[in-house]
Coordinates of C-alpha atoms and ligand atoms in Angstrom, one line a residue:
M17 CA -32.3 138.7 -91.8
S18 CA -32.7 134.8 -92.0
L19 CA -31.3 132.0 -90.6
H20 CA -29.8 128.9 -92.7
G21 CA -29.1 126.7 -90.0
K22 CA -25.6 125.7 -91.2
S23 CA -22.1 125.8 -89.6
F24 CA -19.7 128.4 -91.1
I25 CA -16.4 126.8 -92.1
A26 CA -14.1 129.3 -93.4
G27 CA -16.7 131.6 -94.3
V28 CA -18.8 129.3 -96.3
P29 CA -22.0 128.1 -94.8
V30 CA -21.8 124.1 -94.5
V31 CA -24.0 121.1 -93.4
S32 CA -22.4 117.7 -94.0
G33 CA -24.9 115.4 -92.3
T34 CA -28.6 115.1 -91.8
D35 CA -29.0 115.3 -88.1
T36 CA -30.3 118.4 -86.9
F37 CA -31.3 120.1 -83.4
Y38 CA -33.1 123.1 -82.4
A39 CA -33.3 126.0 -80.0
F40 CA -36.0 126.3 -77.5
D41 CA -37.4 129.6 -76.2
P42 CA -37.1 128.9 -72.5
R43 CA -40.0 131.1 -71.5
T44 CA -42.5 129.1 -73.5
G45 CA -40.8 126.0 -74.5
E46 CA -41.7 126.8 -78.1
K47 CA -39.3 125.2 -80.9
L48 CA -37.5 127.9 -82.8
E49 CA -36.9 127.7 -86.4
P50 CA -34.7 126.8 -88.3
A51 CA -33.4 123.2 -87.7
F52 CA -29.6 123.5 -87.2
G53 CA -27.2 120.8 -88.8
E54 CA -25.2 118.7 -86.3
S55 CA -21.5 119.0 -87.0
R56 CA -19.4 115.6 -87.7
S57 CA -15.7 114.8 -87.5
E58 CA -15.3 115.8 -90.9
D59 CA -16.4 119.3 -90.2
V60 CA -13.9 119.7 -87.3
N61 CA -11.2 118.5 -89.5
A62 CA -12.0 121.0 -92.4
A63 CA -12.4 123.8 -89.8
L64 CA -9.1 122.9 -88.4
Q65 CA -7.1 122.6 -91.5
S66 CA -8.6 125.9 -92.8
A67 CA -7.3 127.5 -89.5
E68 CA -4.1 125.8 -89.6
A69 CA -3.6 127.3 -93.4
A70 CA -4.9 130.8 -92.2
F71 CA -2.5 130.8 -89.2
E72 CA 0.4 130.9 -91.7
V73 CA -0.9 134.3 -92.8
F74 CA -2.5 135.5 -89.7
R75 CA 0.5 135.1 -87.4
K76 CA 2.4 137.5 -89.8
T77 CA -0.4 140.4 -89.7
S78 CA 0.7 143.4 -87.8
A79 CA -0.8 144.6 -84.7
T80 CA -2.7 147.3 -86.3
E81 CA -4.3 144.7 -88.9
R82 CA -5.2 142.8 -85.9
A83 CA -6.8 145.8 -84.2
T84 CA -8.7 146.9 -87.5
F85 CA -10.1 143.5 -87.9
L86 CA -11.6 143.6 -84.1
E87 CA -12.9 147.1 -84.8
R88 CA -14.7 145.9 -87.8
I89 CA -16.1 142.7 -86.1
A90 CA -17.5 145.3 -83.4
E91 CA -19.0 147.4 -86.4
E92 CA -20.5 144.5 -88.0
I93 CA -22.1 143.1 -84.5
L94 CA -23.6 146.5 -83.9
A95 CA -25.2 146.4 -87.7
L96 CA -27.0 143.3 -86.9
G97 CA -29.3 145.7 -84.8
D98 CA -32.3 144.7 -83.1
P99 CA -33.1 141.3 -84.8
L100 CA -29.8 139.7 -83.0
L101 CA -31.1 141.0 -79.6
Q102 CA -34.4 139.6 -80.2
R103 CA -33.2 136.1 -81.4
A104 CA -30.7 136.1 -78.4
S105 CA -33.7 137.1 -76.1
A106 CA -35.9 134.2 -77.4
E107 CA -33.0 131.7 -77.2
S108 CA -32.0 132.5 -73.7
G109 CA -34.9 134.0 -71.9
L110 CA -32.7 137.2 -70.9
P111 CA -34.5 140.3 -71.3
Q112 CA -33.5 142.7 -74.1
D113 CA -32.2 145.4 -71.7
R114 CA -29.6 142.8 -70.3
L115 CA -28.8 142.0 -73.9
I116 CA -28.3 145.5 -75.0
G117 CA -25.8 145.8 -72.0
E118 CA -24.2 142.3 -73.2
R119 CA -23.8 143.7 -76.7
G120 CA -22.1 146.9 -75.5
R121 CA -19.8 144.7 -73.4
T122 CA -19.0 142.3 -76.5
V123 CA -18.3 145.3 -78.5
G124 CA -16.3 147.2 -75.9
Q125 CA -14.2 143.8 -75.4
L126 CA -13.2 144.0 -78.9
R127 CA -12.2 147.4 -79.2
L128 CA -10.3 147.0 -75.9
F129 CA -8.3 144.4 -77.3
A130 CA -7.8 146.5 -80.5
E131 CA -6.3 149.4 -78.2
V132 CA -3.9 146.6 -76.6
L133 CA -2.6 145.8 -80.0
R134 CA -2.4 149.4 -81.1
E135 CA -0.2 150.2 -77.8
G136 CA 1.6 146.8 -78.2
S137 CA 3.5 146.2 -75.1
W138 CA 1.6 143.2 -74.3
C139 CA 3.8 141.0 -76.2
D140 CA 6.3 141.3 -73.3
A141 CA 9.5 142.1 -75.7
R142 CA 12.7 141.6 -73.8
I143 CA 16.2 142.3 -75.1
D144 CA 19.6 141.4 -73.6
V145 CA 22.1 142.9 -76.0
A146 CA 25.1 140.7 -76.8
L147 CA 28.4 141.1 -74.3
P148 CA 31.1 139.6 -76.6
E149 CA 33.8 140.6 -74.1
R150 CA 32.2 139.2 -71.2
T151 CA 34.3 136.7 -69.2
P152 CA 34.9 133.8 -68.6
L153 CA 31.9 133.2 -71.3
P154 CA 30.6 136.2 -73.8
R155 CA 26.8 136.6 -73.6
P156 CA 25.0 136.2 -76.9
D157 CA 22.2 138.5 -78.1
L158 CA 18.8 137.5 -76.7
R159 CA 15.6 138.7 -77.7
R160 CA 12.1 137.3 -76.4
M161 CA 8.8 138.0 -77.0
L162 CA 5.1 136.2 -77.0
L163 CA 4.0 134.8 -80.4
P164 CA 0.7 133.2 -81.0
L165 CA 0.0 129.5 -80.2
G166 CA -1.8 128.4 -83.5
P167 CA -5.5 127.5 -84.1
V168 CA -7.7 127.8 -80.8
T169 CA -10.9 126.3 -79.9
V170 CA -13.6 128.4 -78.3
F171 CA -16.7 126.9 -76.4
G172 CA -19.5 129.5 -76.3
A173 CA -21.2 129.8 -72.9
S174 CA -24.7 129.6 -72.4
N175 CA -25.0 132.2 -69.9
F176 CA -23.3 135.2 -71.9
P177 CA -24.7 134.6 -75.4
L178 CA -22.9 137.4 -76.7
A179 CA -20.1 138.5 -74.4
F180 CA -18.9 134.8 -73.7
S181 CA -19.8 133.3 -77.0
V182 CA -19.0 133.4 -80.7
A183 CA -17.3 136.9 -80.7
G184 CA -17.0 137.0 -76.9
G185 CA -13.9 137.5 -74.6
D186 CA -12.2 134.2 -75.7
T187 CA -12.4 134.8 -79.2
A188 CA -11.6 138.4 -79.0
S189 CA -8.4 137.6 -77.0
A190 CA -7.1 134.7 -79.4
L191 CA -7.9 136.7 -82.5
A192 CA -5.8 139.7 -80.8
A193 CA -3.0 137.5 -80.0
G194 CA -3.0 136.1 -83.8
C195 CA -4.4 132.7 -83.2
P196 CA -7.4 131.6 -85.7
V197 CA -10.4 130.4 -83.9
V198 CA -12.9 127.6 -84.4
V199 CA -16.0 128.2 -82.1
K200 CA -18.1 125.5 -80.9
G201 CA -21.5 127.0 -80.6
H202 CA -23.5 126.5 -77.4
P203 CA -26.3 124.5 -78.5
A204 CA -28.7 126.6 -76.6
H205 CA -28.6 129.7 -78.9
P206 CA -27.4 128.3 -82.5
G207 CA -29.2 131.3 -84.1
T208 CA -27.5 133.9 -82.1
S209 CA -24.4 132.0 -83.0
E210 CA -24.8 132.1 -86.7
W211 CA -25.5 135.8 -87.0
V212 CA -22.5 136.7 -85.0
A213 CA -20.4 134.4 -87.0
G214 CA -21.6 136.0 -90.1
A215 CA -20.3 139.4 -88.8
V216 CA -16.9 137.9 -88.0
N217 CA -16.9 136.5 -91.5
R218 CA -17.8 139.5 -93.0
A219 CA -15.3 141.3 -91.0
A220 CA -12.4 138.9 -92.0
A221 CA -13.3 139.4 -95.8
A222 CA -13.4 143.2 -95.5
C223 CA -10.0 143.2 -93.9
G224 CA -8.4 141.0 -96.5
L225 CA -7.8 138.0 -94.2
P226 CA -7.9 134.4 -95.1
A227 CA -11.4 133.1 -94.2
G228 CA -10.0 130.2 -92.1
V229 CA -9.1 132.5 -89.4
F230 CA -12.7 131.9 -88.0
S231 CA -15.2 129.1 -88.2
L232 CA -18.2 128.4 -86.3
L233 CA -19.1 124.7 -85.7
Q234 CA -22.9 124.1 -84.4
G235 CA -23.9 120.9 -82.7
S236 CA -25.1 119.3 -79.6
R237 CA -23.0 116.1 -79.0
P238 CA -20.0 115.6 -76.8
E239 CA -18.3 113.5 -79.1
F240 CA -18.0 116.2 -81.5
A241 CA -16.8 118.8 -78.8
I242 CA -14.1 115.9 -77.7
A243 CA -13.1 115.6 -81.4
L244 CA -12.4 119.5 -81.4
V245 CA -10.1 119.3 -78.5
K246 CA -8.4 116.1 -79.7
H247 CA -7.8 117.4 -83.3
P248 CA -3.9 117.4 -83.6
L249 CA -4.2 121.0 -85.2
T250 CA -6.2 122.5 -82.2
Q251 CA -3.3 124.1 -79.8
A252 CA -5.5 125.6 -76.9
V253 CA -9.1 125.6 -75.7
G254 CA -11.4 128.2 -74.1
F255 CA -14.2 127.2 -72.3
T256 CA -16.8 128.6 -69.6
G257 CA -19.4 126.3 -68.3
S258 CA -20.1 123.4 -66.1
H259 CA -17.4 121.8 -64.0
R260 CA -18.2 118.4 -65.6
G261 CA -17.8 119.8 -69.1
G262 CA -14.6 121.6 -68.4
R263 CA -13.3 118.7 -66.6
A264 CA -13.9 116.5 -69.9
L265 CA -12.1 118.9 -72.1
L266 CA -9.4 119.1 -70.0
E267 CA -9.0 115.4 -69.6
A268 CA -9.4 114.8 -73.3
A269 CA -6.7 117.5 -74.0
N270 CA -4.2 115.7 -71.7
S271 CA -4.7 112.5 -73.0
R272 CA -3.7 113.5 -76.7
P273 CA -0.1 112.5 -78.1
Q274 CA 0.5 116.3 -77.6
P275 CA -1.2 117.8 -74.8
I276 CA -2.3 121.3 -75.0
P277 CA -3.6 124.0 -72.6
V278 CA -7.1 124.1 -71.6
F279 CA -8.4 127.5 -70.0
A280 CA -11.8 126.4 -68.6
E281 CA -13.6 128.5 -66.2
M282 CA -16.1 126.3 -64.3
S283 CA -17.3 126.5 -60.9
S284 CA -17.0 128.9 -58.0
L285 CA -19.0 129.5 -54.8
N286 CA -17.7 133.2 -54.3
P287 CA -17.9 133.0 -50.5
I288 CA -18.8 136.0 -48.7
F289 CA -17.5 136.8 -45.0
L290 CA -19.5 139.1 -42.7
L291 CA -17.3 140.5 -39.9
P292 CA -18.7 141.8 -36.7
G293 CA -18.3 145.6 -37.0
A294 CA -20.1 145.3 -40.6
L295 CA -22.7 143.4 -39.2
R296 CA -23.3 145.8 -36.2
Q297 CA -23.4 148.8 -38.8
K298 CA -25.1 147.8 -41.7
S299 CA -26.8 144.4 -41.7
Q300 CA -30.0 145.8 -43.6
E301 CA -27.7 147.1 -46.3
I302 CA -25.8 143.9 -46.6
A303 CA -28.8 142.0 -46.9
A304 CA -30.2 144.1 -49.6
G305 CA -26.9 144.2 -51.7
L306 CA -26.6 140.3 -51.0
K307 CA -30.0 139.7 -52.3
V308 CA -29.4 141.5 -55.7
S309 CA -25.9 139.6 -56.0
V310 CA -27.4 136.2 -55.6
T311 CA -30.7 136.8 -57.8
A312 CA -29.8 139.3 -60.5
G313 CA -29.8 137.4 -63.7
V314 CA -31.6 134.3 -62.1
G315 CA -28.3 133.5 -60.3
Q316 CA -26.6 132.4 -63.4
F317 CA -23.3 134.3 -63.1
C318 CA -20.3 132.7 -62.6
T319 CA -19.7 135.2 -59.5
K320 CA -22.8 134.7 -57.9
P321 CA -22.2 134.4 -54.0
G322 CA -23.5 130.9 -53.0
L323 CA -21.7 130.7 -49.5
V324 CA -22.2 133.5 -46.6
F325 CA -20.3 133.3 -43.5
G326 CA -20.6 135.3 -40.3
I327 CA -20.4 134.9 -36.5
G328 CA -23.7 134.1 -34.6
G329 CA -25.4 136.7 -32.5
P330 CA -28.0 139.6 -32.4
D331 CA -26.4 141.2 -35.5
W332 CA -26.1 138.0 -37.6
D333 CA -29.8 137.3 -36.8
A334 CA -30.7 140.6 -37.8
F335 CA -29.1 140.2 -41.1
T336 CA -30.4 136.7 -41.5
E337 CA -33.8 138.0 -40.8
A338 CA -33.5 141.0 -43.3
F339 CA -32.3 138.6 -45.9
Q340 CA -35.1 136.0 -45.4
S341 CA -37.6 138.7 -46.2
A342 CA -35.6 139.9 -49.1
I343 CA -35.2 136.4 -50.6
R344 CA -39.1 136.1 -50.1
S345 CA -39.8 139.2 -52.1
V346 CA -37.9 138.0 -55.3
A347 CA -40.1 136.5 -58.0
P348 CA -38.8 133.4 -59.7
G349 CA -37.2 134.0 -63.1
T350 CA -36.8 132.1 -66.2
M351 CA -33.4 130.1 -66.8
L352 CA -31.2 129.8 -69.7
H353 CA -32.5 126.4 -70.6
R354 CA -34.1 123.4 -69.2
G355 CA -31.0 121.4 -68.6
I356 CA -29.8 124.5 -66.4
R357 CA -33.3 124.4 -64.6
E358 CA -33.0 120.6 -63.9
Q359 CA -29.3 120.9 -62.6
Y360 CA -30.7 123.7 -60.3
C361 CA -33.6 121.7 -58.8
Q362 CA -31.1 118.6 -58.2
S363 CA -28.8 121.0 -56.5
A364 CA -31.5 122.5 -54.4
A365 CA -32.8 119.1 -53.4
R366 CA -29.4 117.6 -52.6
T367 CA -28.8 121.1 -50.4
S368 CA -32.1 120.7 -48.6
Q369 CA -31.6 116.9 -47.6
T370 CA -27.9 117.7 -46.4
P371 CA -28.3 116.8 -42.6
G372 CA -27.6 120.0 -40.5
V373 CA -28.9 122.5 -43.4
A374 CA -32.3 124.1 -43.0
L375 CA -34.3 126.0 -45.5
L376 CA -34.1 129.6 -44.4
A377 CA -36.4 131.2 -47.3
Q378 CA -37.9 130.7 -50.6
S379 CA -39.7 133.2 -53.0
D380 CA -43.1 133.6 -52.2
S381 CA -44.1 132.7 -55.5
E382 CA -43.9 129.3 -56.8
A383 CA -41.6 128.6 -60.1
E384 CA -43.2 127.8 -63.2
E385 CA -41.7 124.5 -64.7
T386 CA -43.4 125.5 -68.1
S387 CA -41.7 128.7 -68.2
T388 CA -38.4 127.1 -67.2
Q389 CA -38.3 129.0 -63.9
A390 CA -36.3 128.9 -60.8
R391 CA -37.6 130.0 -57.3
P392 CA -35.1 131.8 -55.2
L393 CA -33.9 130.0 -52.4
A394 CA -31.8 130.2 -49.2
W395 CA -30.6 127.9 -46.6
K396 CA -29.0 128.1 -43.0
T397 CA -26.3 125.9 -41.4
S398 CA -23.3 125.9 -39.0
A399 CA -19.7 126.0 -39.7
Q400 CA -19.4 122.7 -38.2
T401 CA -22.0 121.1 -40.5
F402 CA -20.1 123.0 -43.6
F403 CA -16.7 121.3 -42.4
G404 CA -18.3 117.8 -42.5
Q405 CA -20.5 118.0 -45.6
P406 CA -18.2 118.2 -48.9
T407 CA -21.3 118.7 -51.1
L408 CA -21.8 122.2 -49.5
Q409 CA -18.7 123.1 -51.8
E410 CA -20.4 122.3 -54.9
E411 CA -21.7 125.1 -57.1
I412 CA -25.5 125.8 -57.1
F413 CA -25.9 127.5 -60.4
G414 CA -29.0 129.7 -59.8
P415 CA -30.6 132.3 -57.4
A416 CA -29.7 130.5 -54.3
T417 CA -27.2 130.7 -51.4
V418 CA -26.3 129.3 -47.8
L419 CA -25.8 131.2 -44.9
I420 CA -23.4 129.8 -42.5
E421 CA -23.0 130.7 -38.8
A422 CA -19.7 130.3 -37.2
C423 CA -18.8 130.7 -33.3
D424 CA -16.0 133.1 -33.7
L425 CA -13.2 134.5 -35.7
G426 CA -11.0 131.3 -35.6
E427 CA -14.1 129.5 -37.0
L428 CA -14.4 131.9 -40.0
R429 CA -10.5 131.5 -40.7
L430 CA -11.0 127.8 -40.6
A431 CA -13.7 127.8 -43.0
A432 CA -11.8 130.2 -45.2
S433 CA -8.9 127.7 -45.3
K434 CA -11.2 124.6 -46.1
L435 CA -12.6 126.2 -49.4
S436 CA -11.7 124.8 -52.5
G437 CA -10.6 127.3 -55.6
Q438 CA -12.8 130.3 -56.0
L439 CA -13.0 133.2 -58.7
T440 CA -13.7 135.7 -55.8
A441 CA -13.9 136.0 -52.2
T442 CA -15.6 139.0 -50.4
V443 CA -15.2 140.4 -47.0
H444 CA -17.4 143.1 -45.6
G445 CA -15.8 144.8 -42.5
T446 CA -15.1 147.8 -40.7
P447 CA -11.3 149.2 -40.2
E448 CA -11.4 147.8 -36.8
D449 CA -12.6 144.3 -38.0
L450 CA -10.1 144.4 -40.9
A451 CA -7.3 145.0 -38.1
D452 CA -8.0 141.5 -36.5
A453 CA -8.8 139.9 -39.9
G454 CA -5.3 139.4 -41.1
P455 CA -5.1 135.6 -40.8
L456 CA -8.9 135.3 -42.7
L457 CA -7.6 137.5 -45.4
E458 CA -4.4 135.7 -45.9
A459 CA -6.5 132.2 -46.0
L460 CA -8.8 133.7 -48.8
E461 CA -5.7 135.1 -50.8
R462 CA -4.8 131.4 -51.1
V463 CA -8.0 130.1 -52.5
A464 CA -9.4 133.2 -54.7
G465 CA -8.5 135.1 -57.8
R466 CA -10.1 138.2 -56.9
L467 CA -10.8 139.7 -53.3
I468 CA -13.5 142.1 -52.7
L469 CA -13.8 144.7 -49.7
N470 CA -17.2 145.8 -48.9
G471 CA -18.8 145.1 -52.0
F472 CA -20.3 142.1 -53.9
P473 CA -18.6 139.8 -56.6
T474 CA -21.0 140.2 -59.6
G475 CA -20.4 142.6 -62.1
V476 CA -17.0 141.8 -63.5
E477 CA -15.2 144.9 -64.9
V478 CA -13.4 144.3 -68.3
S479 CA -10.2 146.3 -67.8
P480 CA -6.4 145.8 -67.4
A481 CA -6.4 144.9 -63.9
M482 CA -9.2 142.5 -63.7
H483 CA -8.4 139.1 -62.7
H484 CA -11.0 136.6 -63.4
G485 CA -9.6 133.2 -62.6
G486 CA -8.8 131.4 -59.6
P487 CA -7.2 127.9 -58.2
Y488 CA -9.1 124.6 -59.4
P489 CA -12.0 124.0 -59.6
A490 CA -12.6 127.8 -60.3
T491 CA -10.5 127.3 -63.6
T492 CA -8.0 124.7 -65.0
D493 CA -5.2 127.4 -64.8
S494 CA -5.2 129.8 -61.9
R495 CA -2.3 131.9 -63.5
F496 CA -4.5 133.3 -66.2
T497 CA -7.7 135.5 -66.4
A498 CA -10.8 134.9 -68.8
V499 CA -11.9 138.6 -68.5
G500 CA -9.9 142.0 -69.0
T501 CA -6.9 142.6 -71.2
A502 CA -4.5 140.1 -69.6
A503 CA -6.8 137.3 -71.0
I504 CA -4.6 137.6 -74.2
Q505 CA -1.7 136.0 -72.6
R506 CA -3.3 132.7 -72.7
W507 CA -3.0 132.4 -76.3
A508 CA 0.7 133.2 -76.8
R509 CA 4.1 131.6 -75.8
P510 CA 7.6 133.1 -75.4
V511 CA 10.0 132.5 -78.1
C512 CA 13.7 133.7 -77.6
F513 CA 15.8 134.6 -80.5
Q514 CA 19.5 134.2 -80.1
N515 CA 22.0 136.1 -82.1
F516 CA 19.4 136.9 -84.8
P517 CA 20.3 139.8 -87.2
E518 CA 18.1 143.0 -87.2
T519 CA 16.3 142.1 -90.5
A520 CA 15.2 138.3 -89.3
L521 CA 13.8 139.5 -86.1
P522 CA 10.1 140.6 -85.8
V523 CA 9.6 144.3 -85.7
E524 CA 8.7 144.2 -82.1
L525 CA 12.4 143.1 -81.2
R526 CA 14.2 145.6 -83.6
N527 CA 16.6 148.1 -82.3
G528 CA 14.7 151.0 -83.6
N529 CA 11.3 149.8 -81.6
P530 CA 9.3 151.8 -84.5
A531 CA 6.0 151.3 -82.4
G532 CA 7.5 152.7 -79.2
L533 CA 6.7 149.7 -77.3
M534 CA 7.7 149.4 -73.6
R535 CA 10.3 146.8 -73.6
T536 CA 12.8 145.3 -71.0
V537 CA 16.1 146.2 -72.3
N538 CA 19.0 144.8 -70.4
G539 CA 16.8 144.2 -67.5
K540 CA 15.1 147.9 -67.3
L541 CA 11.9 148.9 -68.8
T542 CA 12.1 151.6 -71.5
R543 CA 10.4 152.8 -74.8
D544 CA 13.9 153.9 -76.2
A545 CA 15.3 152.6 -79.4
L546 CA 18.5 150.6 -78.7
G547 CA 21.8 152.4 -79.5
Q548 CA 20.1 155.8 -78.1
Ligands
NAP609 P1 -22.3 122.8 -70.2 O1 -22.9 121.8 -69.8 O2 -20.8 122.8 -69.3 O3 -22.0 123.0 -71.6 C1 -21.1 124.0 -72.1 C2 -20.5 123.6 -73.4 O4 -19.5 122.6 -72.9 C3 -21.5 123.0 -74.4 O5 -21.0 123.5 -75.7 C4 -21.2 121.7 -74.2 O6 -21.8 120.9 -75.4 C5 -19.9 121.3 -73.9 N1 -20.0 120.0 -73.0 C6 -20.3 120.0 -71.7 N2 -20.2 118.7 -71.2 C7 -19.4 118.1 -72.1 C8 -18.6 116.8 -72.0 N3 -18.8 116.0 -71.1 N4 -17.9 116.6 -73.0 C9 -17.8 117.5 -74.0 N5 -18.5 118.6 -74.2 C10 -19.0 119.0 -73.2 O7 -22.8 124.0 -69.6 P2 -24.3 124.7 -69.7 O8 -25.1 124.2 -70.7 O9 -24.1 126.3 -69.9 O10 -24.9 124.8 -68.4 C11 -24.9 123.7 -67.5 C12 -24.2 123.7 -66.4 O11 -23.0 124.5 -66.3 C13 -25.1 124.8 -65.3 O12 -26.0 124.1 -64.8 C14 -24.1 125.4 -64.4 O13 -23.8 124.5 -63.3 C15 -22.7 125.5 -65.4 N6 -22.3 126.6 -65.9 C16 -21.4 127.4 -65.2 C17 -21.1 128.6 -65.5 C18 -20.1 129.3 -64.8 O14 -19.6 130.3 -65.3 N7 -19.4 128.8 -63.8 C19 -21.6 129.2 -66.6 C20 -22.5 128.5 -67.4 C21 -23.0 127.1 -66.9 P3 -23.2 120.1 -75.5 O15 -24.2 120.9 -74.9 O16 -23.1 120.0 -77.1 O17 -22.9 118.9 -75.0

């Protein structure tokens, strides 16, 4: 398998300009061949014109046809074999074992959305039959369901080169909904992106779908990313990355003549609250679990815990001491790219210089700059300092966390209420702790999308009940999830058909309900056909 360094527009390898960029192995700094062509505005236009043309066909495909397409993409990705894993490892510094797991997740997500389509009820079909005799006014026949938005632009994430990139969760859910996808590959892993895009193209061809259903544009320039969002044919955007990047895309989308939804998953501190009984019973166990959650994957998960709160006293001190030695024992690891390492070093320096914040622990080994390594770090401070220093609420992307000592439960609750929006919030507590923790839990419910009890936030299950979202700045729209089957809802909008004859309705809304969907008929959930 070789790489050509071109983008794919509707299945065709394209390079329109002469400017190029390269991937680098973050472990060695080595430049990786080949050069990749920088996409230009004409590429953006060509990809979106193809996507729009494909939408006319793709939106009318059956759920089964789209399910077969997703399953075929999964097969094609697996068929890429070890070279895909080797290239992804070289471009990201992530170990092969982690990438084997991530490939499993990527393929699993595609198959899960295929199942969602085959079951079919995701489209939320609702039928209110006509009441012609109703007085004073008759009721018309009303039938509503979710239909795809149109072409979607997806930004590949650096920290999941497979599961949140070219054929990752955003792409899988958008294709499932019936939306063509134009991916902006992350410039840190263009080779991985090219191969996965080839797999999607082959699947589209094998399924007889128009090639414009998928395009991959490669490039490293912000203006090209903004052009994708501003293109009038783009109807929604999916993004995982920095607050700065997500915010730029949101503002670009809002400044369009036709503003469009941006589903950006950005920054979260994933606070953990340790209640007194839990600290008394298992401070060592919590310290060991926290070490793994903070440092796994070199801390490059959006759910890494960045703030840990507890009430001062001997049990908190015992936990702090155990966590201190745990952090010292973790070796520095290679980060995804140099920019992320620089950002980590800057955030760490800012935290160290924050008045009232002291360094608690650092890895016994120094990080090697030449290997793009990050040194695990922990700081300690008081709740009062946390209240007075807003920068402590800025994400530190990497293996670092801040322990915050409160004086009592009231101060813990106050800290919870002052938190900005989060993907997750975690509480460790005994049943007795929880009996007193109602106000704290209520405060956390207001700021976070997922509440975890006696566990850790890293490790996000891909399943129907998962919610991976939260109030701003965790995401740009707290009502939706980026992970799990509900992610498909982002790419569809309700359309209501009033007084349409049976033959002119989408099959999901017809009387016979041939697919046996769960539908809301006259206000009641049922799989029954109408008229039975
Ligand atoms: P990033 O800088 O946000 O980049 C992600 C994508 O967005 C890239 O394709 C990038 O394109 C584009 N982009 C970024 N800023 C943009 C702007 N102002 N205008 C238009 N497009 C823009 O993310 P990253 O490279 O993965 O990592 C940088 C930082 O992001 C990390 O240090 C971390 O703080 C954060 N991050 C957070 C998460 C999370 O899950 N919360 C995940 C990954 C990263 P170009 O590179 O081509 O400009």
